[in-house]
Amino acid sequence: MSTIWQFSTINESIKNALEFSLGPLLISDYIQSPIVILTHLFTFYLIINDTPAVMNVYKRYLLYTQFWLFTRDLMWSIFVRPVYIYPSNANACMGLFSFMFQIDCHYQFSLINLFISMTIASLTTLMIYRRNQLTPPGKYHFTPRTIIAFNVFGHFIELSNVILFSIAGLESEKVDLSRFQYHDFTATAYTLNLPIVIWFMSIFVIAIWTCIFTALFVFSIFFQLAQAKERMSPKTFELQKYFSNTLLLQLGAVFVFFLFPIAVIMLGIYFQIFNTWIINSVIILPSYFSVIYSWILLLMTPVYLNAIKAKFGKKMDEGKVSETDH
């Protein structure tokens, strides 16, 4: 009797999750996908065309991070469209990879984890480099080689974690969605075996370490600036403080709209403490993260803000001239 009840509960949870994904989540995707893509393209355009030559190294870091943000968004909202199903430890994929190619959902989730991992590693490296720029030379400064080594090490750890997840999920079972009349999507049911548990614990430890490490580095900027205040001109100090506040704002966006929702999803699925609606509502937040992060970069960096004002101000002036001509 319990088996029949459990089967009914799992079927109901899968059905509810799929309906939610094709309802509110799909509406959200239709609204935010054009905004996300246009924001990325506009950010790429400004970074490539309006970054001064003296900021070429910073430009490379910005483009590198923006690339991973852009590809992660494409995977998340168009190609994979992940759906987390509670309480069945199942995942569904409702994007183009399933619709057009019927790729196994487990491999699609491995791909999603890869892009999330690479995004976190690139953001961490960018913030370390930015911190180097904002603090006076000292024992806590890193050479360009050290920053690259941090980046390579971070990508190696993240890639190893993705490989572990891929191997751990080989025992997963495909879920037949045809009984729910969803023939064009794929789903996978996981068993909490030892490799899955090891994967979860490792990614949880890596995430905590990354958060603490990045937060300490960013907050240490203010401490070092306070120590070096007497050696700086008031104008230089205020400028460095302004950029430090911008970096802190970006870090806040990373935590609130990216790392925190992912942590809620992971904990909710592993410990089964949230229902499908809560988990899949939280999924929406990372979709807006890159837009918020990119606009903080553009509006809080004087070079890009001036470029935006110049471009849109020129168009407004041209519009006024054309009106007077008529």
Short mmCIF file of C-alpha atoms in Angstrom, two decimals:
data_model
loop_
_atom_site.label_atom_id
_atom_site.label_comp_id
_atom_site.label_asym_id
_atom_site.label_seq_id
_atom_site.Cartn_x
_atom_site.Cartn_y
_atom_site.Cartn_z
CA MET A 1 0.00 0.00 0.00
CA SER A 2 2.84 2.39 0.88
CA THR A 3 4.51 1.64 -2.44
CA ILE A 4 1.36 2.58 -4.35
CA TRP A 5 1.03 5.78 -2.30
CA GLN A 6 4.70 6.66 -2.88
CA PHE A 7 4.35 6.06 -6.63
CA SER A 8 1.26 8.28 -6.69
CA THR A 9 3.09 11.02 -4.74
CA ILE A 10 6.09 10.94 -7.08
CA ASN A 11 3.84 11.06 -10.15
CA GLU A 12 1.94 13.99 -8.68
CA SER A 13 5.14 15.89 -7.85
CA ILE A 14 6.50 15.35 -11.38
CA LYS A 15 3.23 16.46 -12.94
CA ASN A 16 3.08 19.59 -10.74
CA ALA A 17 6.70 20.50 -11.49
CA LEU A 18 6.22 20.17 -15.25
CA GLU A 19 3.01 22.19 -15.18
CA PHE A 20 4.75 24.89 -13.13
CA SER A 21 7.65 24.97 -15.60
CA LEU A 22 5.29 25.37 -18.55
CA GLY A 23 3.27 27.99 -16.67
CA PRO A 24 4.88 30.68 -14.46
CA LEU A 25 8.46 29.68 -15.31
CA LEU A 26 7.81 29.77 -19.05
CA ILE A 27 6.19 33.20 -18.74
CA SER A 28 9.21 34.38 -16.76
CA ASP A 29 11.55 33.02 -19.44
CA TYR A 30 9.63 34.81 -22.20
CA ILE A 31 9.91 38.07 -20.25
CA GLN A 32 13.51 37.87 -19.08
CA SER A 33 15.29 36.04 -21.94
CA PRO A 34 15.23 39.01 -24.40
CA ILE A 35 16.27 41.36 -21.57
CA VAL A 36 19.15 39.06 -20.57
CA ILE A 37 20.42 38.58 -24.13
CA LEU A 38 20.23 42.30 -25.00
CA THR A 39 21.98 43.21 -21.74
CA HIS A 40 24.82 40.80 -22.49
CA LEU A 41 25.23 42.04 -26.06
CA PHE A 42 25.19 45.67 -24.91
CA THR A 43 27.74 44.90 -22.18
CA PHE A 44 30.01 43.10 -24.65
CA TYR A 45 29.72 46.07 -27.02
CA LEU A 46 30.70 48.63 -24.37
CA ILE A 47 33.56 46.53 -22.97
CA ILE A 48 35.03 45.95 -26.44
CA ASN A 49 34.57 49.47 -27.82
CA ASP A 50 34.78 51.80 -24.83
CA THR A 51 37.39 50.29 -22.51
CA PRO A 52 40.53 52.50 -22.61
CA ALA A 53 43.82 50.96 -23.72
CA VAL A 54 45.26 51.39 -20.21
CA MET A 55 42.57 48.98 -18.96
CA ASN A 56 43.33 46.19 -21.45
CA VAL A 57 44.14 43.59 -18.77
CA TYR A 58 40.94 44.43 -16.88
CA LYS A 59 39.10 44.27 -20.21
CA ARG A 60 40.26 40.67 -20.75
CA TYR A 61 39.00 39.66 -17.30
CA LEU A 62 35.66 41.39 -17.94
CA LEU A 63 35.18 39.68 -21.30
CA TYR A 64 36.15 36.31 -19.83
CA THR A 65 33.61 36.64 -17.00
CA GLN A 66 30.90 38.03 -19.28
CA PHE A 67 31.38 35.07 -21.63
CA TRP A 68 30.65 32.55 -18.86
CA LEU A 69 27.70 34.60 -17.62
CA PHE A 70 26.25 34.74 -21.13
CA THR A 71 26.70 31.04 -21.90
CA ARG A 72 25.30 30.04 -18.50
CA ASP A 73 22.19 32.12 -19.16
CA LEU A 74 21.74 30.56 -22.60
CA MET A 75 22.03 27.07 -21.14
CA TRP A 76 19.76 27.85 -18.20
CA SER A 77 16.88 29.53 -20.00
CA ILE A 78 16.99 28.19 -23.58
CA PHE A 79 19.03 25.04 -24.19
CA VAL A 80 18.50 23.06 -20.95
CA ARG A 81 15.79 24.79 -18.86
CA PRO A 82 16.32 22.71 -15.69
CA VAL A 83 13.37 21.73 -13.50
CA TYR A 84 13.94 20.37 -9.99
CA ILE A 85 11.26 17.93 -8.82
CA TYR A 86 10.46 17.44 -5.13
CA PRO A 87 10.21 14.98 -3.34
CA SER A 88 11.25 12.42 -5.96
CA ASN A 89 14.96 13.41 -6.33
CA ALA A 90 14.24 13.79 -10.03
CA ASN A 91 15.24 16.48 -12.50
CA ALA A 92 13.64 17.40 -15.80
CA CYS A 93 15.08 19.23 -18.80
CA MET A 94 12.65 21.21 -20.93
CA GLY A 95 14.94 23.14 -23.27
CA LEU A 96 16.04 22.81 -26.88
CA PHE A 97 18.50 20.00 -26.13
CA SER A 98 15.57 17.82 -25.07
CA PHE A 99 13.06 19.14 -27.58
CA MET A 100 15.35 18.73 -30.62
CA PHE A 101 17.88 16.04 -29.66
CA GLN A 102 16.40 14.13 -26.67
CA ILE A 103 19.77 14.31 -24.86
CA ASP A 104 19.83 12.46 -21.53
CA CYS A 105 18.77 14.86 -18.77
CA HIS A 106 21.63 13.76 -16.49
CA TYR A 107 24.21 14.92 -19.03
CA GLN A 108 22.35 18.19 -19.46
CA PHE A 109 22.47 18.77 -15.71
CA SER A 110 26.18 17.96 -15.78
CA LEU A 111 26.52 20.68 -18.42
CA ILE A 112 24.53 23.14 -16.29
CA ASN A 113 26.78 22.37 -13.30
CA LEU A 114 29.84 22.95 -15.50
CA PHE A 115 28.68 26.42 -16.57
CA ILE A 116 27.68 27.36 -13.02
CA SER A 117 31.10 26.23 -11.78
CA MET A 118 32.98 28.12 -14.48
CA THR A 119 30.93 31.25 -13.75
CA ILE A 120 31.80 31.09 -10.04
CA ALA A 121 35.51 30.53 -10.80
CA SER A 122 35.66 33.41 -13.30
CA LEU A 123 33.82 35.79 -10.94
CA THR A 124 36.22 34.91 -8.11
CA THR A 125 39.25 35.51 -10.33
CA LEU A 126 37.86 38.85 -11.54
CA MET A 127 37.28 40.02 -7.97
CA ILE A 128 40.81 39.01 -6.94
CA TYR A 129 42.23 41.00 -9.86
CA ARG A 130 40.00 43.99 -9.08
CA ARG A 131 41.11 43.88 -5.46
CA ASN A 132 44.73 43.98 -6.61
CA GLN A 133 43.96 47.17 -8.52
CA LEU A 134 42.24 48.86 -5.60
CA THR A 135 44.78 48.20 -2.84
CA PRO A 136 48.28 49.62 -2.46
CA PRO A 137 51.23 47.25 -3.01
CA GLY A 138 51.93 44.97 -0.05
CA LYS A 139 52.22 41.43 1.15
CA TYR A 140 48.64 40.60 0.15
CA HIS A 141 49.14 41.53 -3.49
CA PHE A 142 49.22 38.85 -6.17
CA THR A 143 51.29 38.75 -9.31
CA PRO A 144 49.52 38.17 -12.66
CA ARG A 145 50.89 34.61 -12.66
CA THR A 146 49.44 33.95 -9.21
CA ILE A 147 46.02 35.20 -10.32
CA ILE A 148 46.16 32.93 -13.38
CA ALA A 149 47.20 30.05 -11.12
CA PHE A 150 44.17 30.77 -8.89
CA ASN A 151 41.95 30.73 -11.97
CA VAL A 152 43.38 27.45 -13.30
CA PHE A 153 43.14 25.82 -9.86
CA GLY A 154 39.55 27.00 -9.46
CA HIS A 155 38.55 25.64 -12.86
CA PHE A 156 40.31 22.35 -12.11
CA ILE A 157 38.41 21.93 -8.83
CA GLU A 158 35.10 22.85 -10.45
CA LEU A 159 35.70 20.56 -13.43
CA SER A 160 36.63 17.67 -11.12
CA ASN A 161 33.39 18.23 -9.25
CA VAL A 162 31.36 18.12 -12.48
CA ILE A 163 33.10 14.89 -13.51
CA LEU A 164 32.27 13.40 -10.09
CA PHE A 165 28.61 14.37 -10.54
CA SER A 166 28.54 12.84 -14.03
CA ILE A 167 29.98 9.56 -12.74
CA ALA A 168 27.76 9.55 -9.64
CA GLY A 169 24.63 9.94 -11.75
CA LEU A 170 25.36 7.03 -14.08
CA GLU A 171 23.09 4.88 -11.90
CA SER A 172 20.20 7.29 -12.40
CA GLU A 173 17.09 6.14 -14.21
CA LYS A 174 15.29 7.86 -17.05
CA VAL A 175 11.78 8.98 -16.20
CA ASP A 176 9.16 8.26 -18.84
CA LEU A 177 7.29 11.53 -19.29
CA SER A 178 4.99 10.20 -22.01
CA ARG A 179 2.40 9.22 -19.38
CA PHE A 180 2.18 12.93 -18.54
CA GLN A 181 1.84 13.73 -22.28
CA TYR A 182 5.25 15.47 -22.34
CA HIS A 183 6.95 13.60 -25.16
CA ASP A 184 9.47 16.31 -26.05
CA PHE A 185 11.18 16.58 -22.66
CA THR A 186 13.59 14.38 -20.70
CA ALA A 187 13.86 13.60 -16.99
CA THR A 188 16.15 11.67 -14.66
CA ALA A 189 15.53 10.15 -11.21
CA TYR A 190 18.54 9.97 -8.89
CA THR A 191 19.31 7.60 -6.05
CA LEU A 192 21.25 9.03 -3.11
CA ASN A 193 24.23 6.70 -3.49
CA LEU A 194 27.64 7.30 -1.94
CA PRO A 195 29.12 9.16 -4.96
CA ILE A 196 26.13 11.54 -4.99
CA VAL A 197 26.58 12.21 -1.26
CA ILE A 198 30.33 12.81 -1.75
CA TRP A 199 29.57 15.14 -4.67
CA PHE A 200 27.03 17.12 -2.64
CA MET A 201 29.35 17.47 0.37
CA SER A 202 32.29 18.51 -1.82
CA ILE A 203 30.33 21.15 -3.72
CA PHE A 204 28.90 22.46 -0.45
CA VAL A 205 32.40 22.79 1.04
CA ILE A 206 33.73 24.44 -2.15
CA ALA A 207 30.81 26.91 -2.19
CA ILE A 208 31.31 27.89 1.47
CA TRP A 209 35.07 28.26 0.99
CA THR A 210 34.55 30.40 -2.13
CA CYS A 211 32.04 32.67 -0.36
CA ILE A 212 34.27 33.19 2.70
CA PHE A 213 37.42 33.63 0.61
CA THR A 214 35.85 36.18 -1.76
CA ALA A 215 34.09 38.11 1.02
CA LEU A 216 37.29 38.39 3.09
CA PHE A 217 39.23 39.60 0.06
CA VAL A 218 36.70 42.26 -0.82
CA PHE A 219 36.27 43.51 2.76
CA SER A 220 40.05 43.59 3.21
CA ILE A 221 40.15 46.34 0.55
CA PHE A 222 38.57 48.82 2.96
CA PHE A 223 40.99 47.84 5.73
CA GLN A 224 44.03 48.35 3.50
CA LEU A 225 42.66 51.59 2.05
CA ALA A 226 42.20 52.96 5.57
CA GLN A 227 45.82 52.12 6.35
CA ALA A 228 47.06 53.78 3.14
CA LYS A 229 44.81 56.85 3.38
CA GLU A 230 47.62 59.14 4.55
CA ARG A 231 49.81 58.16 1.57
CA MET A 232 47.07 58.97 -0.97
CA SER A 233 45.69 62.23 -2.21
CA PRO A 234 42.07 62.87 -1.12
CA LYS A 235 40.88 62.54 -4.73
CA THR A 236 42.67 59.20 -5.25
CA PHE A 237 41.36 57.87 -1.94
CA GLU A 238 37.75 58.81 -2.73
CA LEU A 239 38.04 57.26 -6.20
CA GLN A 240 39.44 54.00 -4.79
CA LYS A 241 36.73 53.98 -2.14
CA TYR A 242 34.06 54.47 -4.82
CA PHE A 243 35.35 51.53 -6.85
CA SER A 244 35.58 49.44 -3.68
CA ASN A 245 31.91 50.13 -2.92
CA THR A 246 31.07 49.11 -6.49
CA LEU A 247 32.93 45.83 -6.04
CA LEU A 248 31.11 45.27 -2.74
CA LEU A 249 27.78 45.89 -4.49
CA GLN A 250 28.69 43.35 -7.18
CA LEU A 251 29.65 40.83 -4.51
CA GLY A 252 26.28 41.38 -2.84
CA ALA A 253 24.53 40.67 -6.15
CA VAL A 254 26.58 37.47 -6.53
CA PHE A 255 25.50 36.27 -3.08
CA VAL A 256 21.82 37.30 -3.16
CA PHE A 257 20.90 36.46 -6.75
CA PHE A 258 23.31 33.64 -7.57
CA LEU A 259 24.97 31.73 -4.72
CA PHE A 260 22.06 31.93 -2.24
CA PRO A 261 19.38 30.61 -4.66
CA ILE A 262 21.67 27.76 -5.75
CA ALA A 263 22.32 26.90 -2.09
CA VAL A 264 18.56 26.87 -1.37
CA ILE A 265 17.97 24.58 -4.35
CA MET A 266 20.78 22.20 -3.36
CA LEU A 267 19.77 22.01 0.30
CA GLY A 268 16.09 21.74 -0.54
CA ILE A 269 16.63 18.82 -2.89
CA TYR A 270 19.17 16.98 -0.75
CA PHE A 271 17.34 17.30 2.57
CA GLN A 272 13.86 17.52 0.99
CA ILE A 273 12.85 20.51 3.12
CA PHE A 274 11.08 22.60 0.47
CA ASN A 275 8.29 21.82 -1.96
CA THR A 276 8.51 21.96 -5.73
CA TRP A 277 6.88 25.39 -6.00
CA ILE A 278 9.38 27.04 -3.63
CA ILE A 279 12.42 25.41 -5.26
CA ASN A 280 11.34 26.23 -8.80
CA SER A 281 10.40 29.79 -7.81
CA VAL A 282 13.89 30.31 -6.39
CA ILE A 283 15.29 29.03 -9.72
CA ILE A 284 14.06 32.28 -11.31
CA LEU A 285 16.50 34.44 -9.30
CA PRO A 286 19.77 33.28 -10.96
CA SER A 287 18.19 34.14 -14.32
CA TYR A 288 18.21 37.82 -13.35
CA PHE A 289 21.61 37.74 -11.67
CA SER A 290 23.70 38.48 -14.77
CA VAL A 291 21.44 41.42 -15.72
CA ILE A 292 21.81 43.00 -12.27
CA TYR A 293 25.55 42.28 -12.16
CA SER A 294 26.12 43.70 -15.66
CA TRP A 295 24.16 46.90 -15.00
CA ILE A 296 26.06 47.47 -11.74
CA LEU A 297 29.26 47.21 -13.78
CA LEU A 298 28.04 49.58 -16.50
CA LEU A 299 26.39 52.21 -14.30
CA MET A 300 29.00 52.26 -11.53
CA THR A 301 32.06 52.37 -13.80
CA PRO A 302 32.57 55.99 -15.00
CA VAL A 303 34.08 54.92 -18.35
CA TYR A 304 31.01 52.89 -19.33
CA LEU A 305 28.51 55.29 -17.74
CA ASN A 306 29.97 58.18 -19.75
CA ALA A 307 29.85 56.04 -22.90
CA ILE A 308 26.16 55.27 -22.29
CA LYS A 309 25.38 58.95 -21.69
CA ALA A 310 27.29 59.95 -24.82
CA LYS A 311 25.54 57.39 -27.03
CA PHE A 312 22.01 57.93 -25.77
CA GLY A 313 22.53 61.68 -25.32
CA LYS A 314 23.62 61.94 -28.94
CA LYS A 315 20.54 60.04 -30.11
CA MET A 316 18.28 62.29 -28.05
CA ASP A 317 19.97 65.39 -29.51
CA GLU A 318 19.55 63.99 -33.04
CA GLY A 319 15.88 63.37 -32.30
CA LYS A 320 15.40 66.97 -31.17
CA VAL A 321 17.13 68.26 -34.31
CA SER A 322 14.92 66.14 -36.57
CA GLU A 323 11.81 67.43 -34.77
CA THR A 324 12.86 71.06 -35.33
CA ASP A 325 13.52 70.31 -39.02
CA HIS A 326 9.93 69.23 -39.43
#
